[in-house]
Short mmCIF file of C-alpha atoms in Angstrom, two decimals:
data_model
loop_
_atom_site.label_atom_id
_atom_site.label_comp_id
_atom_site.label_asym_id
_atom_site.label_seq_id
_atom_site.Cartn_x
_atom_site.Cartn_y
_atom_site.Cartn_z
CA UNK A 854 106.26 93.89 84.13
CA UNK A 855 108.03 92.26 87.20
CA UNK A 856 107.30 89.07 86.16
CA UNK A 857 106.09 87.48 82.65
CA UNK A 858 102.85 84.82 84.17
CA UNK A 859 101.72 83.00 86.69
CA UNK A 860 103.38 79.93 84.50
CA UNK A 861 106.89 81.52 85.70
CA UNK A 862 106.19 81.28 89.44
CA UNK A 863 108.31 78.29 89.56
CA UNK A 864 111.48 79.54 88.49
CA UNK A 865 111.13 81.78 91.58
CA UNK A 866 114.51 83.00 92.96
CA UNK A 867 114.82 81.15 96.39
CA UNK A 868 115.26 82.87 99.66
CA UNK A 869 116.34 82.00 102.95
CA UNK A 870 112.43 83.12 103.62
CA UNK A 871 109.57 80.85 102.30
CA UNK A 872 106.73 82.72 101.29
CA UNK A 873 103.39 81.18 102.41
CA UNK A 874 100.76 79.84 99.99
CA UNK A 875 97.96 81.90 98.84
CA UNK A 876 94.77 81.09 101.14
CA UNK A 877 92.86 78.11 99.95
CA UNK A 878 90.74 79.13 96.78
CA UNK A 879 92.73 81.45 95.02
CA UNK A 880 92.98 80.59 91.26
CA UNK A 881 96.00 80.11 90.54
CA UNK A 882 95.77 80.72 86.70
CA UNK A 883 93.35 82.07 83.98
CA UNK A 884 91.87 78.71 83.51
CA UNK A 885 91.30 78.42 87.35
CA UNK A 886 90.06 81.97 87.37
CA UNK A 887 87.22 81.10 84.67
CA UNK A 888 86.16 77.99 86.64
CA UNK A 889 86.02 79.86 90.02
CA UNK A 890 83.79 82.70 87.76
CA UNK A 891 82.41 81.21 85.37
CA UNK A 892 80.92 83.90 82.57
CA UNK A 893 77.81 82.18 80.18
CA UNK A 894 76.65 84.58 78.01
CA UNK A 895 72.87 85.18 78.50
CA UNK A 896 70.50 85.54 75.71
CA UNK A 897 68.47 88.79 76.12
CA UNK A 898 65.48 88.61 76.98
CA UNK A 899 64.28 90.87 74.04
CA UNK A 900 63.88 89.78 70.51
CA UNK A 901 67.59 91.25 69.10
CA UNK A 902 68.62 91.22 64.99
CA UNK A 903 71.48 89.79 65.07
CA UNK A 904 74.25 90.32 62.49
CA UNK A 905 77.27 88.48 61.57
CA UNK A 906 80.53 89.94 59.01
CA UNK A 907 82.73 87.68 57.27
CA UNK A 908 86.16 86.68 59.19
CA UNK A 909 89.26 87.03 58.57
CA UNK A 910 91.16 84.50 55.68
CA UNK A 911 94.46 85.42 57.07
CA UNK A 912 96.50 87.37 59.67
CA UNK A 913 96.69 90.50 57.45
CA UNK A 914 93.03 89.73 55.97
CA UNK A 915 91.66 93.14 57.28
CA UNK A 916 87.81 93.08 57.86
CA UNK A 917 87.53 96.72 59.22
CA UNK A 918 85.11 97.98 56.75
CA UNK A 919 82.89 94.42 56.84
CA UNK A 920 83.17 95.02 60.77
CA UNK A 921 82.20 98.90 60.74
CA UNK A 922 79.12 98.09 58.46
CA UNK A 923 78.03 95.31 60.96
CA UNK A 924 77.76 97.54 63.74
CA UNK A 925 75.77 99.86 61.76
CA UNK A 926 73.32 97.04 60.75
CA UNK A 927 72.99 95.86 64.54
CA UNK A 928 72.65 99.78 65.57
CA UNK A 929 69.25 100.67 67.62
CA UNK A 930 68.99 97.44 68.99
CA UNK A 931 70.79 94.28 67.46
CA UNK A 932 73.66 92.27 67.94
CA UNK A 933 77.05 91.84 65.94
CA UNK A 934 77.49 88.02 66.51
CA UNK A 935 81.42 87.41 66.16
CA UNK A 936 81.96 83.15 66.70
CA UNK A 937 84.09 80.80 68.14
CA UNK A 938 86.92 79.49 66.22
CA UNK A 939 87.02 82.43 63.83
CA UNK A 940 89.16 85.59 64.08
CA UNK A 941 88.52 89.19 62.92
CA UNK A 942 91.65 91.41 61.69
CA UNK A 943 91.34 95.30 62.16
CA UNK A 944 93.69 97.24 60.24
CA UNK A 945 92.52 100.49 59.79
CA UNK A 946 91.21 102.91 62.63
CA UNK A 947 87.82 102.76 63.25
CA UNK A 948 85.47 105.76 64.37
CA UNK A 949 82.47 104.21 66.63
CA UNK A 950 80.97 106.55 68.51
CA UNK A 951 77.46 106.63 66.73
CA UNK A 952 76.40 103.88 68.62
CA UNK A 953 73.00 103.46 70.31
CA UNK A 954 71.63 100.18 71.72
CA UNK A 955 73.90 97.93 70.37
CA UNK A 956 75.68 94.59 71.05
CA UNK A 957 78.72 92.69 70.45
CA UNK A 958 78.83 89.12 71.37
CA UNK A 959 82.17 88.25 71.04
CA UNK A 960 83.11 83.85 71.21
CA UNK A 961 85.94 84.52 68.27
CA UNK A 962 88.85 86.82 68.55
CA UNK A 963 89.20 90.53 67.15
CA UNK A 964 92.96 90.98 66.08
CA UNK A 965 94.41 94.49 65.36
CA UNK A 966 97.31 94.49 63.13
CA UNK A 967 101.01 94.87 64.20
CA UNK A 968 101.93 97.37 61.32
CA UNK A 969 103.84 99.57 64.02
CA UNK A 970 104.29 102.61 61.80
CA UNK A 971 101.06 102.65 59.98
CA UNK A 972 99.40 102.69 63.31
CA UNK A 973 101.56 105.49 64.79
CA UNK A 974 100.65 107.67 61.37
CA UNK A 975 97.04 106.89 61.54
CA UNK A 976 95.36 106.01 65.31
CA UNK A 977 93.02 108.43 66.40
CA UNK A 978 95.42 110.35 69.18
CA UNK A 979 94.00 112.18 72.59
CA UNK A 980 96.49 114.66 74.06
CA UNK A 981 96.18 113.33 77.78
CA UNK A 982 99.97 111.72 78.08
CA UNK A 983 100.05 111.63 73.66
CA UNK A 984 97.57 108.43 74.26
CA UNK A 985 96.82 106.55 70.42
CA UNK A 986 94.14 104.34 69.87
CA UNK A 987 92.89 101.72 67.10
CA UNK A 988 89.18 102.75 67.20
CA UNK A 989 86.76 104.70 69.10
CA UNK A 990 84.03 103.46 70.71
CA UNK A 991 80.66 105.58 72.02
CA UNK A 992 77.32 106.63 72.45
CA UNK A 993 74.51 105.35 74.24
CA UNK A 994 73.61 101.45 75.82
CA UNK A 995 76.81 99.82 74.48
CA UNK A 996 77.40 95.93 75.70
CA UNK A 997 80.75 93.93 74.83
CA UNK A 998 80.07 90.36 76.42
CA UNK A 999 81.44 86.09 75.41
CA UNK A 1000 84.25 84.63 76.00
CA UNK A 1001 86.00 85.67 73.01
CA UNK A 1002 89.83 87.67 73.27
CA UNK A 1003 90.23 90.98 72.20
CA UNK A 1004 94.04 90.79 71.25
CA UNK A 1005 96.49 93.72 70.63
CA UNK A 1006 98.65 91.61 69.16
CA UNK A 1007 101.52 94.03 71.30
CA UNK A 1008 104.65 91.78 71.15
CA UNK A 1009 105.97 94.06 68.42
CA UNK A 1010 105.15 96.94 69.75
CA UNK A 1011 106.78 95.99 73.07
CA UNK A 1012 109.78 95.07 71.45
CA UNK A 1013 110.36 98.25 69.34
CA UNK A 1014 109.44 100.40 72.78
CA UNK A 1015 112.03 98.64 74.53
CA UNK A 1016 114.49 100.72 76.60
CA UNK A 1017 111.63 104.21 76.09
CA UNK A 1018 109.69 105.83 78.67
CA UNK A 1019 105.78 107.04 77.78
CA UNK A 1020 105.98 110.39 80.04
CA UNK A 1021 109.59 110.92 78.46
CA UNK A 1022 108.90 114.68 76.61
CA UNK A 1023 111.35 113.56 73.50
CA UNK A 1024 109.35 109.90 73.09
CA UNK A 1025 108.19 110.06 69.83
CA UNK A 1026 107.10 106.11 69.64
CA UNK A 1027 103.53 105.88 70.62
CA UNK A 1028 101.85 103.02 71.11
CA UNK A 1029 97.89 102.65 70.66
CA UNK A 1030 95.42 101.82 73.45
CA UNK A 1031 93.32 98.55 72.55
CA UNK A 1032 89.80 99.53 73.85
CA UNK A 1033 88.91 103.49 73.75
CA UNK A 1034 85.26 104.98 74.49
CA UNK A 1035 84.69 108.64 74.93
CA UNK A 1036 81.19 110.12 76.03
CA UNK A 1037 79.79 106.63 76.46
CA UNK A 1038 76.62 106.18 78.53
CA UNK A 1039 76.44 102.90 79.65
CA UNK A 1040 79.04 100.41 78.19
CA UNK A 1041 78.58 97.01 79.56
CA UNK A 1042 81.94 94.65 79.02
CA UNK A 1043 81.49 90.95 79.95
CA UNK A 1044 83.29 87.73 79.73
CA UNK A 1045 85.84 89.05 77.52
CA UNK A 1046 89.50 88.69 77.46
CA UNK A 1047 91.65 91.80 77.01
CA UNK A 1048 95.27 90.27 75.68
CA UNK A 1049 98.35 91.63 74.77
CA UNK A 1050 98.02 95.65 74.32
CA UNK A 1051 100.71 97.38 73.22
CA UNK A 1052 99.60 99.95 75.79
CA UNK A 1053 96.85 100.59 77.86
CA UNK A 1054 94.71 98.43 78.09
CA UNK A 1055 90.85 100.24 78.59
CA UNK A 1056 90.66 103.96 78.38
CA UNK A 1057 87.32 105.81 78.87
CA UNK A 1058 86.83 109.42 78.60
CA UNK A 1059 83.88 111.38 79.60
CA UNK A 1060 81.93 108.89 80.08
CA UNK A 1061 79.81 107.07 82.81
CA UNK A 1062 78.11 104.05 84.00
CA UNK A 1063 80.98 101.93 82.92
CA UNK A 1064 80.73 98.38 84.11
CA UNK A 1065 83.03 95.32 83.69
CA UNK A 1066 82.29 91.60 84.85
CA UNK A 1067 84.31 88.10 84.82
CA UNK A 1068 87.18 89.61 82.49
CA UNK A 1069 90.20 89.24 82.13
CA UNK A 1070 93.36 91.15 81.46
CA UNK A 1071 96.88 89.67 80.22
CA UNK A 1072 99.84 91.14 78.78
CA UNK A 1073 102.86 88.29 78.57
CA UNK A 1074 105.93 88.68 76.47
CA UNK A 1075 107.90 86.08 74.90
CA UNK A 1076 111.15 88.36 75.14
CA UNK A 1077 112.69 88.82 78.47
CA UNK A 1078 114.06 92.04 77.33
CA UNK A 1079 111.18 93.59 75.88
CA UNK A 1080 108.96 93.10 78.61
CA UNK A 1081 104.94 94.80 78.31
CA UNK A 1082 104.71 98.04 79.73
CA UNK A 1083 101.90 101.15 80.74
CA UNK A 1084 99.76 98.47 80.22
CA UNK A 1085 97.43 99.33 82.38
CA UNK A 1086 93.98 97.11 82.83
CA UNK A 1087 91.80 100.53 83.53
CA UNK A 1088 92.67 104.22 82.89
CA UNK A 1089 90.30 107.03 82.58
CA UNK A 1090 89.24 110.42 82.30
CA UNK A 1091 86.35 112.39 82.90
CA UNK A 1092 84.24 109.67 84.46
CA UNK A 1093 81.66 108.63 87.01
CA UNK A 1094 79.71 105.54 88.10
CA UNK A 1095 82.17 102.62 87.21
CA UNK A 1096 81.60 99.26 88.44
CA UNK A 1097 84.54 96.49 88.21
CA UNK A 1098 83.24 93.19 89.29
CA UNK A 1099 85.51 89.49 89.08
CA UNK A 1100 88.82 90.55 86.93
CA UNK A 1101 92.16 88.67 86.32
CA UNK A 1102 95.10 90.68 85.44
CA UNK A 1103 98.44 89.85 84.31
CA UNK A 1104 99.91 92.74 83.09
CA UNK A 1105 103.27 95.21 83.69
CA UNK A 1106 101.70 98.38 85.34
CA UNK A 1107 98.64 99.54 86.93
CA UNK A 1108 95.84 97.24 88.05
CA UNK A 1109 93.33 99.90 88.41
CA UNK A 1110 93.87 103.47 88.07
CA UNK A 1111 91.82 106.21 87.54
CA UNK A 1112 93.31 109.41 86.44
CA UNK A 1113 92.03 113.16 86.37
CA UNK A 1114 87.82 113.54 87.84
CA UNK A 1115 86.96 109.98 88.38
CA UNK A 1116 83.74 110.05 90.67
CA UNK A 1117 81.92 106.84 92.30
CA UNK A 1118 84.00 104.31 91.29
CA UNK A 1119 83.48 100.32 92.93
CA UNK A 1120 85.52 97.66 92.43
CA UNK A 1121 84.82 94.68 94.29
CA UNK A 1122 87.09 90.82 93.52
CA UNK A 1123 90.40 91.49 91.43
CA UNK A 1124 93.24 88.99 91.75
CA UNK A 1125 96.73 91.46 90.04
CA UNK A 1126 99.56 89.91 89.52
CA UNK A 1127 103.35 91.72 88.75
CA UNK A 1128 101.21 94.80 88.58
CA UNK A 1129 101.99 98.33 90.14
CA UNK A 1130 98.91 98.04 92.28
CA UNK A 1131 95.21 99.39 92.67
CA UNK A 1132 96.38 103.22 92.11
CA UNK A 1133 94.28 106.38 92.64
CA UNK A 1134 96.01 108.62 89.81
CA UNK A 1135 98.30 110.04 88.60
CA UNK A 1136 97.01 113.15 89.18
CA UNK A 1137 97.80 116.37 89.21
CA UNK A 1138 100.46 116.29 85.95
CA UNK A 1139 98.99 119.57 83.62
CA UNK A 1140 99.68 122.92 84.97
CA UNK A 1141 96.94 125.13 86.15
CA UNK A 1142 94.57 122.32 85.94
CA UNK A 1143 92.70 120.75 88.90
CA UNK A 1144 92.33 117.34 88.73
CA UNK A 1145 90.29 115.10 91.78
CA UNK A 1146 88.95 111.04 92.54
CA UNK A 1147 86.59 111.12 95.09
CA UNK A 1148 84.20 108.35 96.17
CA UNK A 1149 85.95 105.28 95.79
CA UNK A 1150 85.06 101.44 97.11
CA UNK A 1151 87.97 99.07 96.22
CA UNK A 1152 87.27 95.84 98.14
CA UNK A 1153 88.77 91.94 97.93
CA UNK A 1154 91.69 92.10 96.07
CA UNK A 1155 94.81 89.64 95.89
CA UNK A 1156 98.01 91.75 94.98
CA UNK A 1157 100.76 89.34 94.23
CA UNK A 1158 104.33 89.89 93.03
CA UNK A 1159 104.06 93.87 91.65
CA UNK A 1160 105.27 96.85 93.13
CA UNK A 1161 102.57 98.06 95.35
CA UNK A 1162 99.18 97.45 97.38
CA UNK A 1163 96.71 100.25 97.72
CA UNK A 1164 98.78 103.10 96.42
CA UNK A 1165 97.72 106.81 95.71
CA UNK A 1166 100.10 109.15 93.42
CA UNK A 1167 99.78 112.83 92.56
CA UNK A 1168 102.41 115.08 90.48
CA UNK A 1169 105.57 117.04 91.39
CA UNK A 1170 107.85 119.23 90.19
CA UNK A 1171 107.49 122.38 87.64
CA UNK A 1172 104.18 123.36 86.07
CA UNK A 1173 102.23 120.44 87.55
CA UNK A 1174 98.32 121.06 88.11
CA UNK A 1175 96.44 120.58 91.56
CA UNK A 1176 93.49 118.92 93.51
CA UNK A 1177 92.72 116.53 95.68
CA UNK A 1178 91.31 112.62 96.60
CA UNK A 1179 89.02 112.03 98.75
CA UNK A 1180 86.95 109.53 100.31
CA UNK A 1181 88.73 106.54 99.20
CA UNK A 1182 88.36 102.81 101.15
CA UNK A 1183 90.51 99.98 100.26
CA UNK A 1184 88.86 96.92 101.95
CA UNK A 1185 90.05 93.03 102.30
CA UNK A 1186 93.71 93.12 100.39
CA UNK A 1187 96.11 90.15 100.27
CA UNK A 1188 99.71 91.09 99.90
CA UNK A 1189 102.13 89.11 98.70
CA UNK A 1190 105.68 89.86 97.58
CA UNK A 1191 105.02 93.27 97.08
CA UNK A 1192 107.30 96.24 98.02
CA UNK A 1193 104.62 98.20 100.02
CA UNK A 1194 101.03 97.13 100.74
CA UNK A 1195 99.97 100.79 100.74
CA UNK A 1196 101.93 103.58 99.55
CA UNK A 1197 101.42 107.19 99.47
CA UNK A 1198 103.68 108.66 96.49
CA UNK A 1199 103.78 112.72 96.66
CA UNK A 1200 106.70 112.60 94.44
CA UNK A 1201 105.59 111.22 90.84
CA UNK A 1202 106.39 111.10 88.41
CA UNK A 1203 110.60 110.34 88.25
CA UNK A 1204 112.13 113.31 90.19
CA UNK A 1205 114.29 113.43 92.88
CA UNK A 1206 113.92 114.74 96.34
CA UNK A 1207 115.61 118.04 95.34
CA UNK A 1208 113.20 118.92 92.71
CA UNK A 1209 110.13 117.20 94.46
CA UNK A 1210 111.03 119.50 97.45
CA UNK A 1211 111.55 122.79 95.02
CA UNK A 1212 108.01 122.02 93.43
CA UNK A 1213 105.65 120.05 95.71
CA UNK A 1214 102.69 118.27 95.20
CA UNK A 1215 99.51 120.46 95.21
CA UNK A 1216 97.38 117.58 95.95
CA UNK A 1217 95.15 116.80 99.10
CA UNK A 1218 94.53 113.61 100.38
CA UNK A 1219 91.89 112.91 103.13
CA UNK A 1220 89.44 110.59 103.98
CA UNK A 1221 91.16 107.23 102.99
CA UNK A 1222 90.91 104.17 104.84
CA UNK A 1223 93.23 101.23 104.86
CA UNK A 1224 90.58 98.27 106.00
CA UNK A 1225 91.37 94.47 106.76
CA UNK A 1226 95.33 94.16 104.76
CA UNK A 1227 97.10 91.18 105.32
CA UNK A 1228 99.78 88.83 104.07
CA UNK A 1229 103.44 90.24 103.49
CA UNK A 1230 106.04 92.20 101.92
CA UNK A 1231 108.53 91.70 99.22
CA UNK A 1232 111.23 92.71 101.81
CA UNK A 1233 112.68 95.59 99.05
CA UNK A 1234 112.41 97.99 102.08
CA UNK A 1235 113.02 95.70 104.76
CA UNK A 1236 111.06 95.68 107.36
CA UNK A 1237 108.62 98.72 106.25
CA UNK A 1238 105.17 97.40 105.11
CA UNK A 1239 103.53 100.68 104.31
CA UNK A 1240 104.67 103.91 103.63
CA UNK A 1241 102.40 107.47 102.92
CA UNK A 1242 104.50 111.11 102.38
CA UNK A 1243 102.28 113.76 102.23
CA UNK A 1244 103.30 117.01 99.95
CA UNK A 1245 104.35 120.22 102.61
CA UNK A 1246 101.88 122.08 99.75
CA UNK A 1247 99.10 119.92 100.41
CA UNK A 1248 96.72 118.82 103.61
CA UNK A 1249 96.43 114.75 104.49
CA UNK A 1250 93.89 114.17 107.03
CA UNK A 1251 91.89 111.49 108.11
CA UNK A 1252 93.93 108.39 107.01
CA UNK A 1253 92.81 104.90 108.52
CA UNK A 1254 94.39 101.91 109.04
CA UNK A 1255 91.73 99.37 110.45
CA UNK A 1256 92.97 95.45 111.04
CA UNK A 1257 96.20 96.38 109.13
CA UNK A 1258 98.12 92.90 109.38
CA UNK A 1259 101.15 92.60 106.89
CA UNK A 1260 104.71 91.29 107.90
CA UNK A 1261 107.41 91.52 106.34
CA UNK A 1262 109.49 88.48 105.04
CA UNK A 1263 113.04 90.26 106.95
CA UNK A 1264 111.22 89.00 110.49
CA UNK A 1265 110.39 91.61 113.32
CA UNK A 1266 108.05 93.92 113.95
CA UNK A 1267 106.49 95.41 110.64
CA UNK A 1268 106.89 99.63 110.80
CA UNK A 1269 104.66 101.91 109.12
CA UNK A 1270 106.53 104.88 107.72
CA UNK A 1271 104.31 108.26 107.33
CA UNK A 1272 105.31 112.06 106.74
CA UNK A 1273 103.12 114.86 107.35
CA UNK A 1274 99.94 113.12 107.74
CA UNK A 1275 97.86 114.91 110.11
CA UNK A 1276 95.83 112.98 112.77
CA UNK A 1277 95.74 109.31 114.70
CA UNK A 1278 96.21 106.67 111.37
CA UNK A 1279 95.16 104.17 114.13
CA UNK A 1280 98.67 102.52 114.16
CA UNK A 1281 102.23 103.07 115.14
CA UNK A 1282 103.71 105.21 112.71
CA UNK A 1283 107.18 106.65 112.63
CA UNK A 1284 108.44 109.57 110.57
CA UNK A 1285 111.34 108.60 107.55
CA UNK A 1286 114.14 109.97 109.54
CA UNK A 1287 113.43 108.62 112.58
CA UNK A 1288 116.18 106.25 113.51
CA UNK A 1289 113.61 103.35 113.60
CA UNK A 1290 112.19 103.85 110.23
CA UNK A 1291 115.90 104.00 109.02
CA UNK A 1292 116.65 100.60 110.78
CA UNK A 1293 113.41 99.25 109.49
CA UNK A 1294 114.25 100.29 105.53
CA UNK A 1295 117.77 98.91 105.92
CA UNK A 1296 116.52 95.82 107.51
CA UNK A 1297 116.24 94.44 103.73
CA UNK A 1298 115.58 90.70 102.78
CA UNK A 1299 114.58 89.15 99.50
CA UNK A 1300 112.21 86.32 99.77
CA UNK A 1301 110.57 83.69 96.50
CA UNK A 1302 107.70 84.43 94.29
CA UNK A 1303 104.27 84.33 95.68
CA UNK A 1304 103.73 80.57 95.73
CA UNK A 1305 100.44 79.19 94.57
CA UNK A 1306 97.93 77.10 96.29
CA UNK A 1307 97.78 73.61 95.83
CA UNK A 1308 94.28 72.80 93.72
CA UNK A 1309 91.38 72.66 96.35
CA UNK A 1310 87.94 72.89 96.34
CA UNK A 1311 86.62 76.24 96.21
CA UNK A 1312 85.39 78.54 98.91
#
């Protein structure tokens, strides 16, 4: 994570350029996020049993087994009611995925345990990048919603991980996601505050209509040294029909990123902050498998002080899979301070040109459109704002850029950099090792923190 809140904006490194505020009626915390959205939670309409479990005495005062047999009780149409004020400790694994018409209305706080190694010998494990996780969650008409936290409780974990890499081969320390659902119809998360995962944060596998509204997502470390990381806001496999609607995030790594055959996916208001960006993949990592997104909407988003924009990413190198993403709009994005507002990476994960070149991409891209993008740059690359590299193995066609508006904080004219994209991208575009692309990258600048708007009424 670039940066460890929005509280730390102030202690911004200064530059001789001064980044402009944030348009008028951007939160400019979690507290200003929940008054712009407010979330109530509604009553349903239909007469619900409604079950409450014991809570938790003390921090290691584990109420798994009081919480498992509350979501039987509320099964086939009740409600687990979990209060404000009173916290619920998980310490074992939990197996969910009998579920069928159920609720959880969440105003307390559910608290997994930070017993690193107990976790790492018992989580339930997935063998898609050696994911963990503290419970499963699934079945049929599933709905999370308050305004209660669901914390991870990840400051140990992030501590121990320290200095490790998840896609290293020889990493042995795994670290659990904090919500899993596999072959989930219909899961319905509201309200609900995701803190402090050691990992991922959401991770949903064959599943579909997933839907999220006025969450949020946070992962801030008290160590500057041990700072959060993969801790990704939304990961998936297998899926179709998602709908993200209103989110904060705060975390170290992807905003949004669907992996491996995500299919109608919307996201629509997302304010990301020190984040990696709204990412389409990885894909592409397992040999001999093919792995697509297709039919995407990603629209109003605020991308402040990460690493990227709108990016896309599929796999390089030896025994890598193949596939393609298609049909992919990002609409309305506010940069600021980040390295590239859209980025096209046909080189992941961690290799060098040599390799990447020996073992290219198989992935296709086409059919993405780069709508309405303003604000600016970090100035990391100087004066390049946007930057796609297509694979020599694969075919990138039909790539838009529509009212494509971000400067960069080194002054002069903004260059879009773009290799073996085929077709008009409807702007100037100059290939890497063109002399102007190499004047624009080592035009380089360094400018503050995104600075935050002075309280005003809302738009």
């Amino acid at each position: 994570m670039k940066f460890l809140a929005f509280a730390a904006l102030a202690a911004a490194v200064v530059s001789s350029f001064p980044a402009p505020e944030l348009p008028a009626g951007i939160p400019r915390s979690l507290s200003e996020f929940k008054e712009k959205h407010p979330y109530t939670a509604k009553r349903s309409s239909q007469c619900r049993k409604t079950v409450t479990i014991r809570a938790s005495r003390t921090d290691t005062d584990d109420v798994a087994d009081d919480f498992l047999r509350g979501l039987k009780q509320a099964n086939n149409g009740g409600t687990l009611y979990l209060p404000k004020g009173k916290t619920f400790v998980i310490g074992k694994p939990l197996d969910l995925t009998f579920l069928n018409d159920v609720q959880v209305h969440l105003e307390g706080e559910i608290k997994f345990t930070n017993d690193t190694a107990y976790w790492q010998k018992h989580a339930f494990a997935h063998p898609f990048q050696n994911s963990l996780m503290f419970w499963k969650w699934g079945g049929k008409n599933i709905k999370i919603y308050g305004n209660g936290v669901l914390n991870g409780n990840g400051q140990r974990w992030w501590n121990e991980f320290a200095g490790l890499e998840i896609l290293d081969p020889s990493n042995t320390y795994l670290r659990p996601i904090l919500f899993y659902a596999e072959n989930a119809t219909g899961i319905e998360i509201e309200g609900i505050h995701f803190k402090d995962s050691p990992c991922w944060t959401t991770f949903f596998v064959t599943s579909k209509h997933i839907s999220f509204k006025d969450v949020a997502c946070t992962a801030e470390s008290n160590n500057a040294t041990a700072l959060p990381k993969n801790s990704d806001f939304f990961d998936s496999l297998n899926v179709e029909h998602v709908s993200v609607e209103r989110v904060w995030v705060n975390i170290g790594d992807d905003c949004f990123s669907p992996k491996s055959n995500a299919t109608d996916l919307y996201v629509n208001t997302m304010y990301c902050n020190g984040t990696h960006g709204q990412s389409m993949g990885s894909i592409g990592q397992y040999a001999g498998e093919k792995s697509f997104i297709r039919d995407v909407v990603i629209e109003n988003l605020w991308m402040l002080n990460g690493q990227h924009g709108a990016r896309l990413k599929s796999w390089a190198g030896p025994n890598v899979g193949y596939g393609f993403i298609d049909n992919v709009t990002f609409r309305n994005f506010w940069n600021a301070n980040n390295e590239y507002s859209a980025f096209l990476d046909s080189c992941y994960f961690n290799i060098n040109a040599t390799t990447c070149s020996a073992y290219p991409s198989q992935v296709n891209i086409s059919n993405v459109n780069f709508e309405n993008f303003s604000g600016y740059t970090s100035g990391k690359y100087g004066r390049a704002v946007a930057r796609l590299t297509c694979s020599p193995n694969a075919v990138c066609e039909n790539i838009k850029f529509k009212n494509f508006n971000v400067t960069s904080p080194c002054g002069g004219d903004p260059v879009v950099i773009c290799d073996g994209i085929s077709g008009d991208l409807g702007v100037p575009c100059v290939n890497s090792t063109s002399l102007e692309a190499k004047a624009a990258l080592k035009d380089k600048c360094k400018t503050a923190m995104a600075t935050l708007p002075k309280p005003t009424p809302w738009l």
